[in-house]
mmCIF file of C-alpha atoms in Angstrom:
data_model
loop_
_atom_site.group_PDB
_atom_site.id
_atom_site.type_symbol
_atom_site.label_atom_id
_atom_site.label_comp_id
_atom_site.label_asym_id
_atom_site.label_seq_id
_atom_site.Cartn_x
_atom_site.Cartn_y
_atom_site.Cartn_z
ATOM 1 C CA MET A 1 -34.265 6.020 -46.020
ATOM 2 C CA PRO A 2 -36.813 3.242 -47.190
ATOM 3 C CA THR A 3 -37.107 -0.056 -45.254
ATOM 4 C CA PHE A 4 -37.742 -3.577 -46.780
ATOM 5 C CA ALA A 5 -39.458 -6.488 -45.127
ATOM 6 C CA ARG A 6 -37.275 -9.601 -44.457
ATOM 7 C CA GLY A 7 -37.476 -11.747 -47.609
ATOM 8 C CA ALA A 8 -38.786 -9.213 -50.001
ATOM 9 C CA PRO A 9 -37.125 -8.891 -53.481
ATOM 10 C CA VAL A 10 -34.066 -6.410 -53.528
ATOM 11 C CA PRO A 11 -34.732 -3.440 -55.624
ATOM 12 C CA ARG A 12 -33.304 -3.343 -59.044
ATOM 13 C CA MET A 13 -30.902 -0.442 -58.419
ATOM 14 C CA ARG A 14 -29.545 -2.422 -55.299
ATOM 15 C CA ARG A 15 -29.028 -5.574 -57.454
ATOM 16 C CA LEU A 16 -27.373 -3.662 -60.091
ATOM 17 C CA SER A 17 -24.943 -1.928 -57.682
ATOM 18 C CA ARG A 18 -24.005 -5.457 -56.299
ATOM 19 C CA ALA A 19 -23.324 -6.665 -59.818
ATOM 20 C CA LEU A 20 -21.236 -3.698 -60.611
ATOM 21 C CA LEU A 21 -19.166 -4.328 -57.388
ATOM 22 C CA ALA A 22 -18.642 -8.018 -58.251
ATOM 23 C CA ALA A 23 -17.534 -7.156 -61.866
ATOM 24 C CA SER A 24 -15.242 -4.651 -60.416
ATOM 25 C CA ALA A 25 -13.728 -7.229 -58.114
ATOM 26 C CA LEU A 26 -13.256 -9.631 -60.967
ATOM 27 C CA LEU A 27 -11.561 -7.116 -63.134
ATOM 28 C CA LEU A 28 -9.160 -6.188 -60.360
ATOM 29 C CA THR A 29 -8.318 -9.675 -59.650
ATOM 30 C CA PHE A 30 -7.612 -10.277 -63.409
ATOM 31 C CA ALA A 31 -5.507 -7.129 -63.572
ATOM 32 C CA VAL A 32 -3.370 -8.180 -60.665
ATOM 33 C CA THR A 33 -2.972 -11.781 -61.818
ATOM 34 C CA THR A 34 -2.099 -10.562 -65.423
ATOM 35 C CA ALA A 35 0.456 -7.997 -63.944
ATOM 36 C CA ALA A 36 2.018 -10.531 -61.835
ATOM 37 C CA SER A 37 2.512 -13.031 -64.717
ATOM 38 C CA ALA A 38 3.909 -10.327 -66.872
ATOM 39 C CA VAL A 39 6.822 -9.638 -64.550
ATOM 40 C CA PRO A 40 10.052 -10.450 -66.349
ATOM 41 C CA VAL A 41 11.765 -13.659 -65.190
ATOM 42 C CA HIS A 42 14.785 -12.014 -63.769
ATOM 43 C CA SER A 43 12.630 -9.884 -61.506
ATOM 44 C CA ARG A 44 11.085 -12.892 -59.901
ATOM 45 C CA ARG A 45 14.359 -14.701 -59.381
ATOM 46 C CA ALA A 46 14.969 -12.432 -56.381
ATOM 47 C CA SER A 47 12.885 -14.690 -54.287
ATOM 48 C CA LEU A 48 14.690 -17.907 -55.097
ATOM 49 C CA VAL A 49 16.668 -19.784 -52.438
ATOM 50 C CA PRO A 50 20.487 -20.455 -52.849
ATOM 51 C CA VAL A 51 21.243 -23.815 -54.702
ATOM 52 C CA VAL A 52 24.248 -25.847 -53.677
ATOM 53 C CA VAL A 53 25.570 -28.447 -56.059
ATOM 54 C CA ILE A 54 27.661 -31.116 -54.585
ATOM 55 C CA VAL A 55 29.557 -33.495 -57.018
ATOM 56 C CA MET A 56 30.928 -36.880 -55.785
ATOM 57 C CA GLU A 57 32.948 -39.580 -57.434
ATOM 58 C CA ASN A 58 32.988 -42.921 -59.196
ATOM 59 C CA LYS A 59 29.799 -44.786 -57.855
ATOM 60 C CA PRO A 60 27.073 -46.318 -59.992
ATOM 61 C CA TYR A 61 23.437 -46.006 -58.930
ATOM 62 C CA GLN A 62 23.079 -49.735 -58.332
ATOM 63 C CA ARG A 63 26.152 -49.901 -55.956
ATOM 64 C CA LEU A 64 25.032 -47.013 -54.067
ATOM 65 C CA ILE A 65 21.332 -47.123 -53.440
ATOM 66 C CA GLY A 66 20.620 -49.290 -50.623
ATOM 67 C CA ASN A 67 24.323 -49.857 -49.464
ATOM 68 C CA ALA A 68 24.815 -50.008 -45.761
ATOM 69 C CA ASP A 69 28.023 -48.164 -46.146
ATOM 70 C CA ALA A 70 26.220 -44.943 -47.007
ATOM 71 C CA PRO A 71 23.737 -44.655 -44.040
ATOM 72 C CA PHE A 72 23.239 -40.741 -44.272
ATOM 73 C CA ILE A 73 22.468 -40.907 -48.089
ATOM 74 C CA ASN A 74 20.143 -43.864 -47.926
ATOM 75 C CA GLY A 75 18.582 -43.168 -44.456
ATOM 76 C CA THR A 76 18.366 -39.434 -44.512
ATOM 77 C CA MET A 77 18.685 -37.803 -47.868
ATOM 78 C CA ILE A 78 16.749 -40.215 -49.960
ATOM 79 C CA PRO A 79 13.620 -40.377 -47.680
ATOM 80 C CA GLY A 80 13.700 -36.711 -47.288
ATOM 81 C CA GLY A 81 14.503 -35.684 -50.965
ATOM 82 C CA LEU A 82 13.880 -36.303 -54.551
ATOM 83 C CA LEU A 83 15.718 -39.242 -56.106
ATOM 84 C CA ASP A 84 16.312 -39.244 -59.816
ATOM 85 C CA THR A 85 16.201 -42.830 -60.737
ATOM 86 C CA ASN A 86 16.932 -42.521 -64.586
ATOM 87 C CA TYR A 87 20.164 -40.242 -64.508
ATOM 88 C CA PHE A 88 23.128 -41.198 -66.746
ATOM 89 C CA ALA A 89 26.650 -39.877 -66.751
ATOM 90 C CA VAL A 90 29.496 -40.573 -69.461
ATOM 91 C CA PRO A 91 32.688 -42.332 -68.910
ATOM 92 C CA GLY A 92 35.486 -40.095 -67.502
ATOM 93 C CA SER A 93 35.771 -37.375 -64.681
ATOM 94 C CA GLN A 94 36.697 -34.185 -66.539
ATOM 95 C CA PRO A 95 33.993 -34.544 -69.429
ATOM 96 C CA ASP A 96 31.144 -35.074 -66.829
ATOM 97 C CA TYR A 97 32.182 -32.027 -64.815
ATOM 98 C CA LEU A 98 32.412 -29.912 -68.111
ATOM 99 C CA LEU A 99 29.051 -31.329 -69.176
ATOM 100 C CA MET A 100 27.495 -29.978 -65.920
ATOM 101 C CA VAL A 101 28.563 -26.439 -66.614
ATOM 102 C CA SER A 102 28.882 -26.249 -70.562
ATOM 103 C CA GLY A 103 26.878 -28.945 -72.011
ATOM 104 C CA ARG A 104 29.910 -30.237 -73.802
ATOM 105 C CA THR A 105 32.424 -33.109 -72.886
ATOM 106 C CA LYS A 106 35.377 -31.226 -74.500
ATOM 107 C CA PRO A 107 34.493 -27.510 -74.821
ATOM 108 C CA PRO A 108 37.118 -25.083 -76.157
ATOM 109 C CA PRO A 109 38.679 -22.797 -73.455
ATOM 110 C CA THR A 110 36.580 -19.816 -74.807
ATOM 111 C CA ALA A 111 33.367 -21.505 -74.518
ATOM 112 C CA GLN A 112 30.441 -19.994 -72.796
ATOM 113 C CA ASN A 113 29.703 -21.714 -69.463
ATOM 114 C CA LEU A 114 27.430 -21.659 -66.520
ATOM 115 C CA PHE A 115 29.878 -19.444 -64.380
ATOM 116 C CA ALA A 116 30.597 -17.034 -66.894
ATOM 117 C CA SER A 117 26.720 -16.907 -67.716
ATOM 118 C CA LEU A 118 26.291 -15.952 -64.072
ATOM 119 C CA GLY A 119 28.994 -13.448 -64.207
ATOM 120 C CA ARG A 120 28.656 -10.694 -61.771
ATOM 121 C CA ARG A 121 24.908 -10.166 -61.940
ATOM 122 C CA THR A 122 24.323 -13.304 -59.820
ATOM 123 C CA SER A 123 26.485 -14.276 -56.848
ATOM 124 C CA TRP A 124 28.337 -17.505 -57.213
ATOM 125 C CA ARG A 125 31.302 -19.357 -55.953
ATOM 126 C CA GLU A 126 33.017 -22.694 -56.691
ATOM 127 C CA PHE A 127 34.528 -24.183 -53.554
ATOM 128 C CA MET A 128 37.006 -26.906 -53.877
ATOM 129 C CA GLU A 129 38.269 -28.831 -51.103
ATOM 130 C CA SER A 130 42.048 -29.129 -50.455
ATOM 131 C CA MET A 131 42.786 -26.699 -53.288
ATOM 132 C CA PRO A 132 45.849 -24.774 -51.970
ATOM 133 C CA ARG A 133 44.698 -21.239 -52.965
ATOM 134 C CA ARG A 134 42.140 -19.174 -54.925
ATOM 135 C CA CYS A 135 42.124 -19.637 -58.730
ATOM 136 C CA TYR A 136 44.864 -22.305 -58.519
ATOM 137 C CA GLY A 137 45.514 -23.694 -61.859
ATOM 138 C CA ALA A 138 47.950 -26.490 -61.456
ATOM 139 C CA ILE A 139 46.995 -30.187 -62.413
ATOM 140 C CA SER A 140 46.985 -31.451 -58.785
ATOM 141 C CA SER A 141 47.960 -30.841 -55.132
ATOM 142 C CA HIS A 142 49.190 -33.296 -52.602
ATOM 143 C CA VAL A 143 48.113 -36.983 -52.549
ATOM 144 C CA VAL A 144 45.543 -39.140 -50.604
ATOM 145 C CA PHE A 145 47.652 -40.907 -47.852
ATOM 146 C CA GLY A 146 49.310 -43.848 -49.018
ATOM 147 C CA THR A 147 48.278 -43.650 -52.670
ATOM 148 C CA THR A 148 49.347 -41.807 -55.862
ATOM 149 C CA ALA A 149 45.890 -40.003 -56.187
ATOM 150 C CA ALA A 150 45.705 -36.352 -56.004
ATOM 151 C CA LEU A 151 43.943 -34.913 -52.977
ATOM 152 C CA TYR A 152 42.953 -31.812 -55.134
ATOM 153 C CA ALA A 153 42.519 -32.639 -58.924
ATOM 154 C CA ARG A 154 42.161 -30.063 -61.620
ATOM 155 C CA ALA A 155 40.098 -32.464 -63.623
ATOM 156 C CA HIS A 156 37.223 -31.997 -60.947
ATOM 157 C CA ASN A 157 37.501 -28.171 -61.223
ATOM 158 C CA PRO A 158 35.165 -27.197 -64.291
ATOM 159 C CA ALA A 159 35.612 -23.370 -63.840
ATOM 160 C CA ILE A 160 39.314 -23.612 -64.300
ATOM 161 C CA HIS A 161 39.056 -24.846 -67.792
ATOM 162 C CA PHE A 162 37.584 -21.628 -69.263
ATOM 163 C CA THR A 163 39.467 -18.645 -70.143
ATOM 164 C CA ASN A 164 36.475 -16.160 -69.594
ATOM 165 C CA ILE A 165 36.920 -17.194 -66.008
ATOM 166 C CA THR A 166 40.742 -17.596 -65.597
ATOM 167 C CA LYS A 167 41.547 -14.474 -67.471
ATOM 168 C CA THR A 168 39.084 -12.217 -65.643
ATOM 169 C CA SER A 169 38.256 -11.282 -62.114
ATOM 170 C CA LEU A 170 35.698 -13.949 -61.984
ATOM 171 C CA CYS A 171 38.441 -16.351 -61.136
ATOM 172 C CA ASP A 172 38.337 -14.767 -57.315
ATOM 173 C CA ASN A 173 35.146 -16.948 -57.178
ATOM 174 C CA VAL A 174 37.065 -20.132 -57.552
ATOM 175 C CA VAL A 175 38.140 -20.702 -53.881
ATOM 176 C CA PRO A 176 39.264 -23.383 -51.476
ATOM 177 C CA LEU A 177 36.386 -25.025 -49.488
ATOM 178 C CA ASP A 178 37.496 -24.110 -46.106
ATOM 179 C CA ARG A 179 35.828 -22.356 -42.848
ATOM 180 C CA LYS A 180 37.222 -19.115 -43.964
ATOM 181 C CA ASN A 181 35.407 -18.986 -47.411
ATOM 182 C CA PHE A 182 32.232 -21.073 -46.692
ATOM 183 C CA THR A 183 29.519 -20.653 -44.089
ATOM 184 C CA PRO A 184 26.077 -21.703 -44.613
ATOM 185 C CA LYS A 185 24.567 -18.361 -43.261
ATOM 186 C CA ALA A 186 26.283 -16.378 -45.871
ATOM 187 C CA LEU A 187 25.759 -18.433 -49.238
ATOM 188 C CA PRO A 188 25.958 -17.032 -52.823
ATOM 189 C CA ARG A 189 23.043 -17.861 -55.019
ATOM 190 C CA LEU A 190 24.932 -20.730 -56.548
ATOM 191 C CA SER A 191 27.742 -22.853 -54.855
ATOM 192 C CA PHE A 192 29.462 -25.580 -56.655
ATOM 193 C CA VAL A 193 31.191 -27.775 -54.285
ATOM 194 C CA VAL A 194 33.476 -30.536 -54.781
ATOM 195 C CA PRO A 195 35.136 -32.449 -51.729
ATOM 196 C CA ASN A 196 38.687 -33.719 -52.135
ATOM 197 C CA GLU A 197 39.464 -37.063 -53.430
ATOM 198 C CA CYS A 198 38.890 -39.202 -50.314
ATOM 199 C CA ASN A 199 35.937 -37.362 -49.093
ATOM 200 C CA ASP A 200 34.159 -37.646 -52.538
ATOM 201 C CA MET A 201 34.310 -41.456 -52.683
ATOM 202 C CA HIS A 202 37.121 -41.615 -55.153
ATOM 203 C CA THR A 203 40.078 -42.994 -53.280
ATOM 204 C CA GLN A 204 40.503 -44.881 -49.855
ATOM 205 C CA PRO A 205 43.400 -43.714 -47.993
ATOM 206 C CA THR A 206 45.459 -46.374 -46.524
ATOM 207 C CA ASN A 207 45.297 -45.095 -42.959
ATOM 208 C CA ASP A 208 41.281 -44.701 -43.455
ATOM 209 C CA GLN A 209 41.576 -41.007 -42.596
ATOM 210 C CA CYS A 210 40.986 -37.880 -44.636
ATOM 211 C CA PRO A 211 41.238 -34.240 -43.990
ATOM 212 C CA MET A 212 37.991 -32.241 -43.898
ATOM 213 C CA TRP A 213 37.083 -28.605 -44.898
ATOM 214 C CA ASN A 214 36.060 -28.032 -41.287
ATOM 215 C CA GLY A 215 39.530 -28.922 -39.614
ATOM 216 C CA ARG A 216 38.513 -32.324 -38.593
ATOM 217 C CA THR A 217 39.439 -35.689 -39.769
ATOM 218 C CA ASN A 218 37.280 -38.076 -41.560
ATOM 219 C CA THR A 219 37.686 -41.767 -40.687
ATOM 220 C CA GLY A 220 35.864 -44.604 -42.502
ATOM 221 C CA ALA A 221 36.597 -48.184 -43.454
ATOM 222 C CA SER A 222 35.640 -47.659 -47.315
ATOM 223 C CA GLU A 223 35.620 -44.819 -49.796
ATOM 224 C CA MET A 224 31.874 -44.863 -49.706
ATOM 225 C CA THR A 225 31.590 -44.333 -45.964
ATOM 226 C CA LEU A 226 34.280 -41.569 -45.984
ATOM 227 C CA GLY A 227 32.000 -39.882 -48.541
ATOM 228 C CA ASP A 228 28.830 -40.538 -46.672
ATOM 229 C CA ASN A 229 30.549 -39.228 -43.373
ATOM 230 C CA TRP A 230 31.475 -36.192 -45.287
ATOM 231 C CA LEU A 231 27.971 -35.346 -46.394
ATOM 232 C CA ALA A 232 26.577 -35.989 -43.046
ATOM 233 C CA SER A 233 28.816 -33.333 -41.599
ATOM 234 C CA PHE A 234 28.150 -30.924 -44.525
ATOM 235 C CA VAL A 235 24.751 -31.237 -45.705
ATOM 236 C CA PRO A 236 22.301 -30.567 -42.736
ATOM 237 C CA ALA A 237 23.372 -27.211 -42.021
ATOM 238 C CA VAL A 238 23.282 -26.269 -45.698
ATOM 239 C CA ALA A 239 19.873 -27.888 -46.487
ATOM 240 C CA ARG A 240 18.267 -25.553 -43.849
ATOM 241 C CA VAL A 241 19.092 -22.568 -45.818
ATOM 242 C CA ALA A 242 19.423 -23.832 -49.579
ATOM 243 C CA THR A 243 18.287 -26.426 -51.999
ATOM 244 C CA VAL A 244 21.139 -29.175 -52.343
ATOM 245 C CA ILE A 245 21.734 -31.064 -55.570
ATOM 246 C CA LEU A 246 23.808 -33.896 -54.884
ATOM 247 C CA THR A 247 25.271 -35.992 -57.989
ATOM 248 C CA TRP A 248 28.023 -38.292 -59.050
ATOM 249 C CA ASP A 249 30.326 -37.484 -61.862
ATOM 250 C CA GLU A 250 30.323 -41.097 -63.250
ATOM 251 C CA GLY A 251 29.603 -44.629 -62.337
ATOM 252 C CA GLU A 252 31.815 -47.296 -63.851
ATOM 253 C CA GLU A 253 32.762 -48.118 -67.395
ATOM 254 C CA SER A 254 30.036 -50.781 -67.662
ATOM 255 C CA ASP A 255 27.332 -48.934 -65.760
ATOM 256 C CA GLU A 256 27.007 -45.176 -66.114
ATOM 257 C CA GLN A 257 23.699 -44.740 -64.319
ATOM 258 C CA VAL A 258 24.287 -42.436 -61.177
ATOM 259 C CA ALA A 259 22.261 -41.168 -58.332
ATOM 260 C CA THR A 260 21.269 -37.576 -58.401
ATOM 261 C CA LEU A 261 19.433 -36.272 -55.167
ATOM 262 C CA THR A 262 17.541 -32.831 -54.670
ATOM 263 C CA TYR A 263 17.172 -32.139 -50.959
ATOM 264 C CA GLY A 264 16.453 -29.335 -48.635
ATOM 265 C CA LEU A 265 14.420 -26.241 -48.916
ATOM 266 C CA GLY A 266 11.426 -26.480 -51.308
ATOM 267 C CA VAL A 267 11.973 -30.052 -52.040
ATOM 268 C CA ALA A 268 8.961 -32.616 -51.925
ATOM 269 C CA PRO A 269 10.304 -36.202 -51.182
ATOM 270 C CA GLY A 270 9.727 -38.777 -53.878
ATOM 271 C CA GLN A 271 11.333 -40.203 -57.008
ATOM 272 C CA ASP A 272 11.553 -38.954 -60.665
ATOM 273 C CA GLY A 273 11.962 -41.597 -63.446
ATOM 274 C CA THR A 274 12.371 -38.890 -66.219
ATOM 275 C CA PRO A 275 15.603 -39.678 -68.408
ATOM 276 C CA TYR A 276 18.354 -37.111 -67.493
ATOM 277 C CA ARG A 277 21.922 -36.825 -68.256
ATOM 278 C CA GLN A 278 24.791 -34.632 -67.069
ATOM 279 C CA SER A 279 23.879 -31.735 -69.154
ATOM 280 C CA SER A 280 20.520 -31.866 -67.820
ATOM 281 C CA LEU A 281 21.946 -30.168 -64.610
ATOM 282 C CA GLU A 282 23.322 -27.478 -66.668
ATOM 283 C CA ALA A 283 19.943 -26.720 -68.411
ATOM 284 C CA GLY A 284 18.115 -26.924 -65.185
ATOM 285 C CA LEU A 285 20.447 -24.265 -63.461
ATOM 286 C CA TYR A 286 20.372 -21.959 -66.473
ATOM 287 C CA ARG A 287 16.548 -22.184 -66.193
ATOM 288 C CA TYR A 288 16.345 -21.622 -62.444
ATOM 289 C CA PHE A 289 18.673 -18.486 -62.679
ATOM 290 C CA GLY A 290 16.750 -17.132 -65.614
ATOM 291 C CA LEU A 291 19.887 -17.212 -67.867
ATOM 292 C CA GLY A 292 18.247 -17.997 -71.070
ATOM 293 C CA ALA A 293 18.885 -21.149 -73.194
ATOM 294 C CA ALA A 294 21.789 -23.288 -72.066
ATOM 295 C CA PRO A 295 24.880 -23.646 -74.381
ATOM 296 C CA GLY A 296 26.042 -26.932 -75.901
ATOM 297 C CA ARG A 297 23.994 -29.899 -75.645
ATOM 298 C CA GLY A 298 21.980 -28.492 -72.823
ATOM 299 C CA THR A 299 19.742 -27.088 -75.269
ATOM 300 C CA SER A 300 18.485 -30.412 -76.479
ATOM 301 C CA VAL A 301 18.130 -32.403 -73.189
ATOM 302 C CA ARG A 302 15.555 -32.320 -70.420
ATOM 303 C CA ALA A 303 16.283 -29.544 -67.657
ATOM 304 C CA LEU A 304 16.599 -31.130 -64.211
ATOM 305 C CA PRO A 305 13.835 -29.441 -62.143
ATOM 306 C CA ILE A 306 15.040 -27.447 -59.364
ATOM 307 C CA PRO A 307 12.304 -26.227 -56.993
#
């Protein structure tokens, strides 16, 4: 075996071998990177964390942001999450809920929608607080104490408006939000969560109390405080295992800008001033779950980014 003095030139064959090794490593890196980028979208989705969408009621952005009646939202979720500062709803509850899942304000009962698109290939559930039973189709149930407002309202239940849900076994995924059906440790890939009408900031009960999904009673001096209390009891455990998207169905007739927050796993705190509307949520969920182009107006709007 020949020896070479320190600092002496490396023979040509040695230099060539090193060059070949370097080239081989580069080619291997290129091959691995190209193969990874060529993996179909649906194959990569298995690594994504669950998404939990929570829809609240009837609070415009300017009334909510910075309000002392909502300390959990303003003191915990906003500093720790991504706040969309240019997100707009449309007047009326039901049109907004339908926009979120179909891209239309008045879709026909047979229209394609997020839940049907997820179907049986991706786990999902719609959790409706105070809904009497699974796949409940009536207009309302019970009332907020001392008022005429329904505790559970069909207008806030988008899945129940589509026959490709209600006339199929997929309607088994439309369930009451309670301790039996909901546990943060066993979430489906998508959870669409709607609190009842005094926990979602819609109506103030005359006794300042509202029943909650976990068997406790929510007490607050305003409908905003009731909703904030509910979120403080619900979100922390969920945010440890999922990405939470919190939004509002509408603001007020004169102001339809609403707050939308992304919070929890994978979320970098900050603000996003991109123009969004309710169908942006639908488009973002279609993209996140690899469902292709969203139907309805969701195809022509910016998709809400979901980490």
